[in-house]
Short mmCIF file of C-alpha atoms in Angstrom, two decimals:
data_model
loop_
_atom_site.label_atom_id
_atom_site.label_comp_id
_atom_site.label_asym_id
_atom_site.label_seq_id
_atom_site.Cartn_x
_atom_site.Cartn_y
_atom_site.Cartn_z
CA UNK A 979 121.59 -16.01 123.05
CA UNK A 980 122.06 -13.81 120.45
CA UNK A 981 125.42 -11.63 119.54
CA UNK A 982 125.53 -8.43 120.30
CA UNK A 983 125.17 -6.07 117.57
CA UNK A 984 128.97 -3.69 117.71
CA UNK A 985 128.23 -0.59 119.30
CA UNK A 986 128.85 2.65 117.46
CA UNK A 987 132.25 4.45 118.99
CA UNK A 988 131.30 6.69 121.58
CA UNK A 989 132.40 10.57 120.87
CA UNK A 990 132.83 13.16 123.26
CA UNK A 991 130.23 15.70 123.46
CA UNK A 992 131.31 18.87 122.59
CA UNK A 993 130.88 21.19 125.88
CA UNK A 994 130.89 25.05 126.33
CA UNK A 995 133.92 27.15 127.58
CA UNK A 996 135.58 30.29 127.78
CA UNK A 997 137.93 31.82 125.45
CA UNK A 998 140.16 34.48 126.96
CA UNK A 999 141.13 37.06 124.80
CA UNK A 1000 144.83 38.51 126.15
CA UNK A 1001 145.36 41.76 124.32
CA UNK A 1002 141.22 42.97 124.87
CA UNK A 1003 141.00 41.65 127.99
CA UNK A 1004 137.65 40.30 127.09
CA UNK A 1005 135.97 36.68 128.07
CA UNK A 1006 133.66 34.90 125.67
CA UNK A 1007 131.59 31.94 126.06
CA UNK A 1008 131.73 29.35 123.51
CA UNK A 1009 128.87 26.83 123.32
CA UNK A 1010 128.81 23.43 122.86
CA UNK A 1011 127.36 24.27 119.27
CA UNK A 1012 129.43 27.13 118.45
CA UNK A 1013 133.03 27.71 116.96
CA UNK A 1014 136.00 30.20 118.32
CA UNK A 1015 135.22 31.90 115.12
CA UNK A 1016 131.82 32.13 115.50
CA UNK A 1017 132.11 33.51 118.54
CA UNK A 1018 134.69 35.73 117.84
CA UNK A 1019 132.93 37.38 114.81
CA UNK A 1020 129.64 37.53 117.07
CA UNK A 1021 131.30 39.79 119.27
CA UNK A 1022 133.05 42.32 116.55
CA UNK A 1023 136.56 40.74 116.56
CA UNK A 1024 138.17 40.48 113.22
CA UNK A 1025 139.50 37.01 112.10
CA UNK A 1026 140.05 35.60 108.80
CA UNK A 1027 138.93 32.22 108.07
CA UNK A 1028 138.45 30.49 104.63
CA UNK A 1029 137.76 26.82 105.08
CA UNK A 1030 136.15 26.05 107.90
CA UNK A 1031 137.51 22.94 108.57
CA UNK A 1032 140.84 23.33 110.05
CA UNK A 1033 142.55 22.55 106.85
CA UNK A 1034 143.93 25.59 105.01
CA UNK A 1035 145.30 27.46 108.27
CA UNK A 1036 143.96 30.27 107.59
CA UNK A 1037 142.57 30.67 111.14
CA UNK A 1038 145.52 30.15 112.62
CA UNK A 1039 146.39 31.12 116.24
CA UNK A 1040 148.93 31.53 119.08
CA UNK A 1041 146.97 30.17 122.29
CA UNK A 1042 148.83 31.36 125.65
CA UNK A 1043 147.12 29.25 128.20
CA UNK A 1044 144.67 26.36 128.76
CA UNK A 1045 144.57 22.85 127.36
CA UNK A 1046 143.33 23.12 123.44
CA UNK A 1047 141.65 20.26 121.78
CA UNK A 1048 143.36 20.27 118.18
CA UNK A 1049 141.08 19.62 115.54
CA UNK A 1050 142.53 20.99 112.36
CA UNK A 1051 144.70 18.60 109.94
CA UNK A 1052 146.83 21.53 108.63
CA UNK A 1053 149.02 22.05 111.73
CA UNK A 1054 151.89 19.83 112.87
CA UNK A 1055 153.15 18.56 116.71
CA UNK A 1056 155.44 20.89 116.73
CA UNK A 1057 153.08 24.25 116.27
CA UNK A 1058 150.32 23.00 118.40
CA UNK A 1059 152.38 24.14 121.15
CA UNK A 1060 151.39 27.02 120.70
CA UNK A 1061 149.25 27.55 117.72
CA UNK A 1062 145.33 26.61 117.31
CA UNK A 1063 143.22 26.24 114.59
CA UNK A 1064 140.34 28.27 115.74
CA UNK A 1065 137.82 27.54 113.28
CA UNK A 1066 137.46 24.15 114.16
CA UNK A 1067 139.25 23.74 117.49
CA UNK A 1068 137.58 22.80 121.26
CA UNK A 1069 139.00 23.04 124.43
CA UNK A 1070 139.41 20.23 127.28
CA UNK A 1071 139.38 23.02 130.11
CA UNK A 1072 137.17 25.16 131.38
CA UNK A 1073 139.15 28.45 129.95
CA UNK A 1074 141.54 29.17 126.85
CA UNK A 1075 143.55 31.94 126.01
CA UNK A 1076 144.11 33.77 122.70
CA UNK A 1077 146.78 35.69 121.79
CA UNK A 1078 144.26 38.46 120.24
#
């Protein structure tokens, strides 16, 4: 019987959600193929980004509730209590709230 050929690592598909904006009061949906940012911008909010990527911080955000997938490689354990790289970052529930 032949070997099996290694399988490629399985990734989690990106899903949609809702950010929660606190201070507007307003609820966006972010798709699977979208970013905060994206979103944000879409919908007139003002946010200043510069990479992209989740490196230069740029982006950076206080999140108030929710469970926030961290993507970015500019923040350390410490601030991801309660800060969030919105450019690049997901979320593992349903809803996430902004501090904007």
């Amino acid at each position: 019987m032949p070997a099996l050929a290694a399988s490629a690592p399985t990734t989690r598909l990106d899903r949609a959600f809702t950010v929660v904006l606190a201070r507007r009061g307003t609820e966006l949906t972010v798709g699977a193929n979208e970013s905060i940012t994206d979103v944000l911008q879409l919908a007139g909010v003002q946010v200043e980004t510069l990479c992209e990527q989740g490196v230069c911080g740029t982006c950076v955000t206080t999140w108030l509730a929710g469970d926030p997938e961290h993507r970015d490689s500019c923040l350390g354990a410490d601030e991801r209590r309660s800060q969030l790289a919105i450019c690049c970052a997901r979320s593992h529930s349903d809803r996430l709230t902004l501090d904007l």
